[in-house]
């Protein structure tokens, strides 16, 4: 099962340019964006103290009704669907791309 270290590696490779190495939205690309990147360390605080895993996964995966051009953040669907692991979301084990399962674990660990 993917863990925090796996998620941190995915984050470093795919997210830091906008969200910064700490996840606070201060990456090198953040200044040029029309919508500032979310501070990923405050997702739980903004959700009543509970990490919103299902909502975070849905946003990271990508909204099928919007192309990546309709939002600033790219979608991470596609080839990831070939490597799934069960992740408990809202009490239900849900097939989730391995890379994103690790990313969720990492994101939950950086909440403040």
mmCIF file of N, CA and C in Angstrom:
data_model
loop_
_atom_site.group_PDB
_atom_site.id
_atom_site.type_symbol
_atom_site.label_atom_id
_atom_site.label_comp_id
_atom_site.label_asym_id
_atom_site.label_seq_id
_atom_site.Cartn_x
_atom_site.Cartn_y
_atom_site.Cartn_z
ATOM 1 N N UNK A 1 0.843 -1.187 0.000
ATOM 2 C CA UNK A 1 0.000 0.000 0.000
ATOM 3 C C UNK A 1 0.888 1.250 0.000
ATOM 4 N N UNK A 2 0.571 2.237 -0.813
ATOM 5 C CA UNK A 2 1.372 3.465 -0.844
ATOM 6 C C UNK A 2 1.354 4.167 0.515
ATOM 7 N N UNK A 3 2.443 4.839 0.821
ATOM 8 C CA UNK A 3 2.537 5.520 2.115
ATOM 9 C C UNK A 3 2.921 6.988 1.929
ATOM 10 N N UNK A 4 3.169 7.640 3.048
ATOM 11 C CA UNK A 4 3.502 9.070 3.051
ATOM 12 C C UNK A 4 4.734 9.371 2.203
ATOM 13 N N UNK A 5 5.734 8.505 2.263
ATOM 14 C CA UNK A 5 6.959 8.713 1.487
ATOM 15 C C UNK A 5 6.675 8.653 -0.009
ATOM 16 N N UNK A 6 5.843 7.693 -0.417
ATOM 17 C CA UNK A 6 5.450 7.611 -1.827
ATOM 18 C C UNK A 6 4.727 8.896 -2.247
ATOM 19 N N UNK A 7 3.827 9.344 -1.401
ATOM 20 C CA UNK A 7 3.063 10.559 -1.693
ATOM 21 C C UNK A 7 3.936 11.793 -1.745
ATOM 22 N N UNK A 8 4.919 11.861 -0.849
ATOM 23 C CA UNK A 8 5.841 13.003 -0.843
ATOM 24 C C UNK A 8 6.641 13.042 -2.148
ATOM 25 N N UNK A 9 7.038 11.878 -2.658
ATOM 26 C CA UNK A 9 7.785 11.816 -3.917
ATOM 27 C C UNK A 9 6.899 12.284 -5.079
ATOM 28 N N UNK A 10 5.641 11.843 -5.106
ATOM 29 C CA UNK A 10 4.722 12.283 -6.150
ATOM 30 C C UNK A 10 4.517 13.791 -6.057
ATOM 31 N N UNK A 11 4.346 14.291 -4.838
ATOM 32 C CA UNK A 11 4.160 15.724 -4.612
ATOM 33 C C UNK A 11 5.368 16.500 -5.130
ATOM 34 N N UNK A 12 6.564 16.044 -4.804
ATOM 35 C CA UNK A 12 7.782 16.722 -5.233
ATOM 36 C C UNK A 12 7.877 16.772 -6.755
ATOM 37 N N UNK A 13 7.473 15.700 -7.411
ATOM 38 C CA UNK A 13 7.572 15.631 -8.870
ATOM 39 C C UNK A 13 6.471 16.403 -9.591
ATOM 40 N N UNK A 14 5.304 16.544 -8.977
ATOM 41 C CA UNK A 14 4.146 17.052 -9.706
ATOM 42 C C UNK A 14 3.476 18.301 -9.139
ATOM 43 N N UNK A 15 3.769 18.652 -7.912
ATOM 44 C CA UNK A 15 2.964 19.684 -7.253
ATOM 45 C C UNK A 15 3.742 20.900 -6.758
ATOM 46 N N UNK A 16 5.026 20.753 -6.520
ATOM 47 C CA UNK A 16 5.772 21.820 -5.857
ATOM 48 C C UNK A 16 5.925 23.092 -6.698
ATOM 49 N N UNK A 17 5.891 22.965 -8.023
ATOM 50 C CA UNK A 17 6.081 24.179 -8.827
ATOM 51 C C UNK A 17 4.987 25.205 -8.546
ATOM 52 N N UNK A 18 3.800 24.750 -8.197
ATOM 53 C CA UNK A 18 2.705 25.676 -7.861
ATOM 54 C C UNK A 18 2.458 25.762 -6.357
ATOM 55 N N UNK A 19 2.418 24.607 -5.699
ATOM 56 C CA UNK A 19 2.062 24.593 -4.276
ATOM 57 C C UNK A 19 3.257 24.797 -3.355
ATOM 58 N N UNK A 20 4.472 24.779 -3.888
ATOM 59 C CA UNK A 20 5.668 24.959 -3.069
ATOM 60 C C UNK A 20 6.046 23.689 -2.341
ATOM 61 N N UNK A 21 7.268 23.632 -1.877
ATOM 62 C CA UNK A 21 7.753 22.413 -1.220
ATOM 63 C C UNK A 21 7.035 22.131 0.088
ATOM 64 N N UNK A 22 6.483 23.159 0.710
ATOM 65 C CA UNK A 22 5.758 22.970 1.975
ATOM 66 C C UNK A 22 4.267 22.762 1.755
ATOM 67 N N UNK A 23 3.790 22.974 0.514
ATOM 68 C CA UNK A 23 2.366 22.815 0.218
ATOM 69 C C UNK A 23 1.526 24.038 0.507
ATOM 70 N N UNK A 24 2.162 25.171 0.791
ATOM 71 C CA UNK A 24 1.424 26.360 1.194
ATOM 72 C C UNK A 24 1.048 27.282 0.040
ATOM 73 N N UNK A 25 1.239 26.818 -1.198
ATOM 74 C CA UNK A 25 0.816 27.613 -2.346
ATOM 75 C C UNK A 25 1.814 28.640 -2.800
ATOM 76 N N UNK A 26 3.080 28.465 -2.427
ATOM 77 C CA UNK A 26 4.092 29.473 -2.739
ATOM 78 C C UNK A 26 5.170 28.959 -3.685
ATOM 79 N N UNK A 27 4.786 28.107 -4.627
ATOM 80 C CA UNK A 27 5.737 27.573 -5.596
ATOM 81 C C UNK A 27 6.190 28.627 -6.594
ATOM 82 N N UNK A 28 7.229 28.307 -7.334
ATOM 83 C CA UNK A 28 7.806 29.272 -8.275
ATOM 84 C C UNK A 28 6.833 29.673 -9.380
ATOM 85 N N UNK A 29 5.877 28.837 -9.720
ATOM 86 C CA UNK A 29 4.898 29.150 -10.765
ATOM 87 C C UNK A 29 3.663 29.858 -10.216
ATOM 88 N N UNK A 30 3.531 29.958 -8.914
ATOM 89 C CA UNK A 30 2.296 30.476 -8.315
ATOM 90 C C UNK A 30 2.011 31.936 -8.649
ATOM 91 N N UNK A 31 3.039 32.732 -8.804
ATOM 92 C CA UNK A 31 2.830 34.161 -9.068
ATOM 93 C C UNK A 31 2.182 34.431 -10.417
ATOM 94 N N UNK A 32 2.416 33.586 -11.393
ATOM 95 C CA UNK A 32 1.878 33.833 -12.717
ATOM 96 C C UNK A 32 0.499 33.241 -12.960
ATOM 97 N N UNK A 33 -0.082 32.635 -11.954
ATOM 98 C CA UNK A 33 -1.380 31.971 -12.137
ATOM 99 C C UNK A 33 -2.543 32.925 -11.871
ATOM 100 N N UNK A 34 -3.606 32.767 -12.633
ATOM 101 C CA UNK A 34 -4.784 33.622 -12.453
ATOM 102 C C UNK A 34 -5.521 33.298 -11.153
ATOM 103 N N UNK A 35 -5.430 32.072 -10.703
ATOM 104 C CA UNK A 35 -6.025 31.648 -9.430
ATOM 105 C C UNK A 35 -4.892 31.141 -8.553
ATOM 106 N N UNK A 36 -4.707 31.721 -7.368
ATOM 107 C CA UNK A 36 -3.605 31.281 -6.509
ATOM 108 C C UNK A 36 -3.780 29.817 -6.092
ATOM 109 N N UNK A 37 -2.684 29.061 -6.027
ATOM 110 C CA UNK A 37 -2.775 27.675 -5.581
ATOM 111 C C UNK A 37 -3.281 27.596 -4.136
ATOM 112 N N UNK A 38 -4.037 26.571 -3.856
ATOM 113 C CA UNK A 38 -4.565 26.341 -2.514
ATOM 114 C C UNK A 38 -3.427 26.028 -1.547
ATOM 115 N N UNK A 39 -3.538 26.519 -0.333
ATOM 116 C CA UNK A 39 -2.626 26.125 0.742
ATOM 117 C C UNK A 39 -3.071 24.736 1.179
ATOM 118 N N UNK A 40 -2.341 23.727 0.776
ATOM 119 C CA UNK A 40 -2.733 22.341 1.027
ATOM 120 C C UNK A 40 -2.551 21.918 2.479
ATOM 121 N N UNK A 41 -1.907 22.757 3.284
ATOM 122 C CA UNK A 41 -1.723 22.422 4.698
ATOM 123 C C UNK A 41 -2.939 22.794 5.539
ATOM 124 N N UNK A 42 -3.927 23.453 4.929
ATOM 125 C CA UNK A 42 -5.097 23.907 5.686
ATOM 126 C C UNK A 42 -6.397 23.249 5.221
ATOM 127 N N UNK A 43 -6.298 22.155 4.472
ATOM 128 C CA UNK A 43 -7.507 21.493 3.983
ATOM 129 C C UNK A 43 -8.383 21.001 5.131
ATOM 130 N N UNK A 44 -7.775 20.424 6.151
ATOM 131 C CA UNK A 44 -8.555 19.936 7.300
ATOM 132 C C UNK A 44 -9.199 21.095 8.058
ATOM 133 N N UNK A 45 -8.450 22.154 8.281
ATOM 134 C CA UNK A 45 -8.979 23.312 8.998
ATOM 135 C C UNK A 45 -10.203 23.880 8.269
ATOM 136 N N UNK A 46 -10.135 23.921 6.940
ATOM 137 C CA UNK A 46 -11.244 24.449 6.150
ATOM 138 C C UNK A 46 -12.426 23.474 6.074
ATOM 139 N N UNK A 47 -12.229 22.270 6.592
ATOM 140 C CA UNK A 47 -13.268 21.242 6.550
ATOM 141 C C UNK A 47 -13.645 20.798 7.965
ATOM 142 N N UNK A 48 -13.682 21.733 8.887
ATOM 143 C CA UNK A 48 -14.107 21.433 10.248
ATOM 144 C C UNK A 48 -13.172 20.512 11.008
ATOM 145 N N UNK A 49 -11.895 20.467 10.631
ATOM 146 C CA UNK A 49 -10.925 19.656 11.346
ATOM 147 C C UNK A 49 -10.758 18.240 10.806
ATOM 148 N N UNK A 50 -11.458 17.905 9.748
ATOM 149 C CA UNK A 50 -11.373 16.572 9.152
ATOM 150 C C UNK A 50 -10.774 16.675 7.767
ATOM 151 N N UNK A 51 -9.776 15.848 7.485
ATOM 152 C CA UNK A 51 -9.162 15.870 6.160
ATOM 153 C C UNK A 51 -10.181 15.400 5.123
ATOM 154 N N UNK A 52 -10.468 16.220 4.099
ATOM 155 C CA UNK A 52 -11.489 15.889 3.103
ATOM 156 C C UNK A 52 -10.936 14.996 1.987
ATOM 157 N N UNK A 53 -10.619 13.766 2.310
ATOM 158 C CA UNK A 53 -9.947 12.864 1.368
ATOM 159 C C UNK A 53 -10.730 12.672 0.080
ATOM 160 N N UNK A 54 -12.036 12.447 0.185
ATOM 161 C CA UNK A 54 -12.835 12.198 -1.017
ATOM 162 C C UNK A 54 -12.853 13.417 -1.926
ATOM 163 N N UNK A 55 -13.069 14.579 -1.351
ATOM 164 C CA UNK A 55 -13.108 15.808 -2.147
ATOM 165 C C UNK A 55 -11.732 16.112 -2.744
ATOM 166 N N UNK A 56 -10.672 15.914 -1.958
ATOM 167 C CA UNK A 56 -9.320 16.163 -2.468
ATOM 168 C C UNK A 56 -8.996 15.220 -3.626
ATOM 169 N N UNK A 57 -9.323 13.949 -3.461
ATOM 170 C CA UNK A 57 -9.059 12.992 -4.528
ATOM 171 C C UNK A 57 -9.837 13.347 -5.792
ATOM 172 N N UNK A 58 -11.089 13.694 -5.637
ATOM 173 C CA UNK A 58 -11.912 14.048 -6.797
ATOM 174 C C UNK A 58 -11.324 15.256 -7.526
ATOM 175 N N UNK A 59 -10.839 16.228 -6.785
ATOM 176 C CA UNK A 59 -10.277 17.419 -7.422
ATOM 177 C C UNK A 59 -8.952 17.100 -8.117
ATOM 178 N N UNK A 60 -8.111 16.325 -7.451
ATOM 179 C CA UNK A 60 -6.815 15.972 -8.034
ATOM 180 C C UNK A 60 -7.020 15.116 -9.287
ATOM 181 N N UNK A 61 -7.912 14.157 -9.198
ATOM 182 C CA UNK A 61 -8.176 13.258 -10.323
ATOM 183 C C UNK A 61 -8.651 14.058 -11.527
ATOM 184 N N UNK A 62 -9.537 15.011 -11.294
ATOM 185 C CA UNK A 62 -10.019 15.872 -12.369
ATOM 186 C C UNK A 62 -11.517 15.753 -12.545
ATOM 187 N N UNK A 63 -12.147 16.868 -12.755
ATOM 188 C CA UNK A 63 -13.589 16.918 -12.972
ATOM 189 C C UNK A 63 -13.870 16.568 -14.424
ATOM 190 N N UNK A 64 -14.579 15.468 -14.684
ATOM 191 C CA UNK A 64 -14.816 15.076 -16.071
ATOM 192 C C UNK A 64 -15.651 16.082 -16.857
ATOM 193 N N UNK A 65 -16.329 16.994 -16.173
ATOM 194 C CA UNK A 65 -17.139 18.006 -16.856
ATOM 195 C C UNK A 65 -16.315 19.215 -17.277
ATOM 196 N N UNK A 66 -15.084 19.301 -16.784
ATOM 197 C CA UNK A 66 -14.230 20.439 -17.121
ATOM 198 C C UNK A 66 -12.932 19.924 -17.722
ATOM 199 N N UNK A 67 -12.487 20.545 -18.763
ATOM 200 C CA UNK A 67 -11.172 20.189 -19.292
ATOM 201 C C UNK A 67 -10.116 20.834 -18.399
ATOM 202 N N UNK A 68 -8.885 20.384 -18.518
ATOM 203 C CA UNK A 68 -7.821 20.984 -17.720
ATOM 204 C C UNK A 68 -7.639 22.461 -18.068
ATOM 205 N N UNK A 69 -8.131 22.891 -19.222
ATOM 206 C CA UNK A 69 -8.019 24.300 -19.594
ATOM 207 C C UNK A 69 -9.045 25.168 -18.871
ATOM 208 N N UNK A 70 -10.103 24.546 -18.331
ATOM 209 C CA UNK A 70 -11.127 25.299 -17.628
ATOM 210 C C UNK A 70 -10.742 25.525 -16.167
ATOM 211 N N UNK A 71 -9.671 24.920 -15.739
ATOM 212 C CA UNK A 71 -9.177 25.102 -14.373
ATOM 213 C C UNK A 71 -7.667 25.235 -14.448
ATOM 214 N N UNK A 72 -7.082 25.769 -13.432
ATOM 215 C CA UNK A 72 -5.649 26.002 -13.455
ATOM 216 C C UNK A 72 -4.877 24.704 -13.242
ATOM 217 N N UNK A 73 -5.307 23.881 -12.305
ATOM 218 C CA UNK A 73 -4.580 22.659 -11.981
ATOM 219 C C UNK A 73 -4.831 21.569 -13.018
ATOM 220 N N UNK A 74 -3.785 20.869 -13.435
ATOM 221 C CA UNK A 74 -3.988 19.789 -14.400
ATOM 222 C C UNK A 74 -4.717 18.613 -13.759
ATOM 223 N N UNK A 75 -5.358 17.808 -14.590
ATOM 224 C CA UNK A 75 -5.992 16.584 -14.129
ATOM 225 C C UNK A 75 -4.947 15.477 -14.129
ATOM 226 N N UNK A 76 -5.111 14.512 -13.238
ATOM 227 C CA UNK A 76 -4.156 13.419 -13.152
ATOM 228 C C UNK A 76 -4.792 12.081 -13.499
ATOM 229 N N UNK A 77 -5.869 12.100 -14.255
ATOM 230 C CA UNK A 77 -6.520 10.860 -14.673
ATOM 231 C C UNK A 77 -5.696 10.221 -15.788
ATOM 232 N N UNK A 78 -6.267 9.293 -16.482
ATOM 233 C CA UNK A 78 -5.576 8.693 -17.624
ATOM 234 C C UNK A 78 -4.895 7.400 -17.255
ATOM 235 N N UNK A 79 -3.605 7.298 -17.551
ATOM 236 C CA UNK A 79 -2.852 6.055 -17.361
ATOM 237 C C UNK A 79 -2.829 5.593 -15.914
ATOM 238 N N UNK A 80 -3.055 6.495 -14.970
ATOM 239 C CA UNK A 80 -3.057 6.101 -13.558
ATOM 240 C C UNK A 80 -4.124 5.058 -13.251
ATOM 241 N N UNK A 81 -5.154 5.010 -14.040
ATOM 242 C CA UNK A 81 -6.267 4.094 -13.781
ATOM 243 C C UNK A 81 -5.861 2.634 -13.937
ATOM 244 N N UNK A 82 -4.669 2.384 -14.435
ATOM 245 C CA UNK A 82 -4.212 1.010 -14.626
ATOM 246 C C UNK A 82 -3.623 0.396 -13.361
ATOM 247 N N UNK A 83 -3.318 1.185 -12.361
ATOM 248 C CA UNK A 83 -2.689 0.685 -11.132
ATOM 249 C C UNK A 83 -3.494 1.172 -9.929
ATOM 250 N N UNK A 84 -4.503 0.401 -9.543
ATOM 251 C CA UNK A 84 -5.428 0.816 -8.487
ATOM 252 C C UNK A 84 -5.204 0.040 -7.202
ATOM 253 N N UNK A 85 -5.442 0.715 -6.078
ATOM 254 C CA UNK A 85 -5.422 0.094 -4.758
ATOM 255 C C UNK A 85 -6.699 0.512 -4.027
ATOM 256 N N UNK A 86 -7.172 -0.289 -3.058
ATOM 257 C CA UNK A 86 -8.369 0.105 -2.319
ATOM 258 C C UNK A 86 -8.051 1.153 -1.256
ATOM 259 N N UNK A 87 -8.794 2.246 -1.272
ATOM 260 C CA UNK A 87 -8.646 3.310 -0.277
ATOM 261 C C UNK A 87 -10.016 3.538 0.326
ATOM 262 N N UNK A 88 -10.068 3.618 1.651
ATOM 263 C CA UNK A 88 -11.345 3.838 2.320
ATOM 264 C C UNK A 88 -11.695 5.317 2.270
ATOM 265 N N UNK A 89 -12.737 5.630 1.506
ATOM 266 C CA UNK A 89 -13.226 6.998 1.355
ATOM 267 C C UNK A 89 -14.678 7.038 1.779
ATOM 268 N N UNK A 90 -14.992 7.871 2.737
ATOM 269 C CA UNK A 90 -16.359 7.975 3.257
ATOM 270 C C UNK A 90 -16.897 6.606 3.662
ATOM 271 N N UNK A 91 -16.036 5.785 4.246
ATOM 272 C CA UNK A 91 -16.444 4.479 4.762
ATOM 273 C C UNK A 91 -16.535 3.384 3.720
ATOM 274 N N UNK A 92 -16.179 3.668 2.485
ATOM 275 C CA UNK A 92 -16.284 2.683 1.410
ATOM 276 C C UNK A 92 -14.912 2.500 0.764
ATOM 277 N N UNK A 93 -14.493 1.250 0.614
ATOM 278 C CA UNK A 93 -13.238 1.002 -0.091
ATOM 279 C C UNK A 93 -13.438 1.313 -1.566
ATOM 280 N N UNK A 94 -12.601 2.211 -2.069
ATOM 281 C CA UNK A 94 -12.741 2.737 -3.418
ATOM 282 C C UNK A 94 -11.459 2.492 -4.204
ATOM 283 N N UNK A 95 -11.564 1.899 -5.404
ATOM 284 C CA UNK A 95 -10.362 1.734 -6.228
ATOM 285 C C UNK A 95 -9.768 3.109 -6.547
ATOM 286 N N UNK A 96 -8.508 3.293 -6.195
ATOM 287 C CA UNK A 96 -7.846 4.592 -6.307
ATOM 288 C C UNK A 96 -6.470 4.384 -6.929
ATOM 289 N N UNK A 97 -6.068 5.240 -7.848
ATOM 290 C CA UNK A 97 -4.720 5.115 -8.391
ATOM 291 C C UNK A 97 -3.675 5.102 -7.271
ATOM 292 N N UNK A 98 -2.748 4.176 -7.362
ATOM 293 C CA UNK A 98 -1.708 3.995 -6.333
ATOM 294 C C UNK A 98 -1.000 5.315 -6.019
ATOM 295 N N UNK A 99 -0.624 6.062 -7.051
ATOM 296 C CA UNK A 99 0.103 7.326 -6.836
ATOM 297 C C UNK A 99 -0.743 8.315 -6.046
ATOM 298 N N UNK A 100 -2.031 8.379 -6.336
ATOM 299 C CA UNK A 100 -2.891 9.331 -5.634
ATOM 300 C C UNK A 100 -3.219 8.862 -4.223
ATOM 301 N N UNK A 101 -3.241 7.558 -4.003
ATOM 302 C CA UNK A 101 -3.441 7.048 -2.638
ATOM 303 C C UNK A 101 -2.281 7.501 -1.754
ATOM 304 N N UNK A 102 -1.067 7.406 -2.268
ATOM 305 C CA UNK A 102 0.094 7.889 -1.522
ATOM 306 C C UNK A 102 0.044 9.389 -1.313
ATOM 307 N N UNK A 103 -0.380 10.116 -2.342
ATOM 308 C CA UNK A 103 -0.481 11.569 -2.231
ATOM 309 C C UNK A 103 -1.486 11.972 -1.157
ATOM 310 N N UNK A 104 -2.617 11.288 -1.088
ATOM 311 C CA UNK A 104 -3.609 11.587 -0.041
ATOM 312 C C UNK A 104 -3.012 11.387 1.343
ATOM 313 N N UNK A 105 -2.259 10.303 1.513
ATOM 314 C CA UNK A 105 -1.615 10.035 2.804
ATOM 315 C C UNK A 105 -0.646 11.152 3.152
ATOM 316 N N UNK A 106 0.126 11.592 2.170
ATOM 317 C CA UNK A 106 1.061 12.692 2.401
ATOM 318 C C UNK A 106 0.340 13.982 2.741
ATOM 319 N N UNK A 107 -0.662 14.328 1.961
ATOM 320 C CA UNK A 107 -1.403 15.573 2.214
ATOM 321 C C UNK A 107 -2.029 15.587 3.605
ATOM 322 N N UNK A 108 -2.582 14.454 4.011
ATOM 323 C CA UNK A 108 -3.171 14.387 5.348
ATOM 324 C C UNK A 108 -2.095 14.606 6.410
ATOM 325 N N UNK A 109 -0.879 14.143 6.154
ATOM 326 C CA UNK A 109 0.200 14.261 7.151
ATOM 327 C C UNK A 109 0.740 15.691 7.289
ATOM 328 N N UNK A 110 0.499 16.565 6.306
ATOM 329 C CA UNK A 110 1.035 17.934 6.404
ATOM 330 C C UNK A 110 -0.005 18.948 6.894
ATOM 331 N N UNK A 111 -1.150 18.467 7.337
ATOM 332 C CA UNK A 111 -2.178 19.394 7.840
ATOM 333 C C UNK A 111 -1.702 20.069 9.116
ATOM 334 N N UNK A 112 -2.046 21.354 9.270
ATOM 335 C CA UNK A 112 -1.670 22.074 10.497
ATOM 336 C C UNK A 112 -2.894 22.733 11.098
#
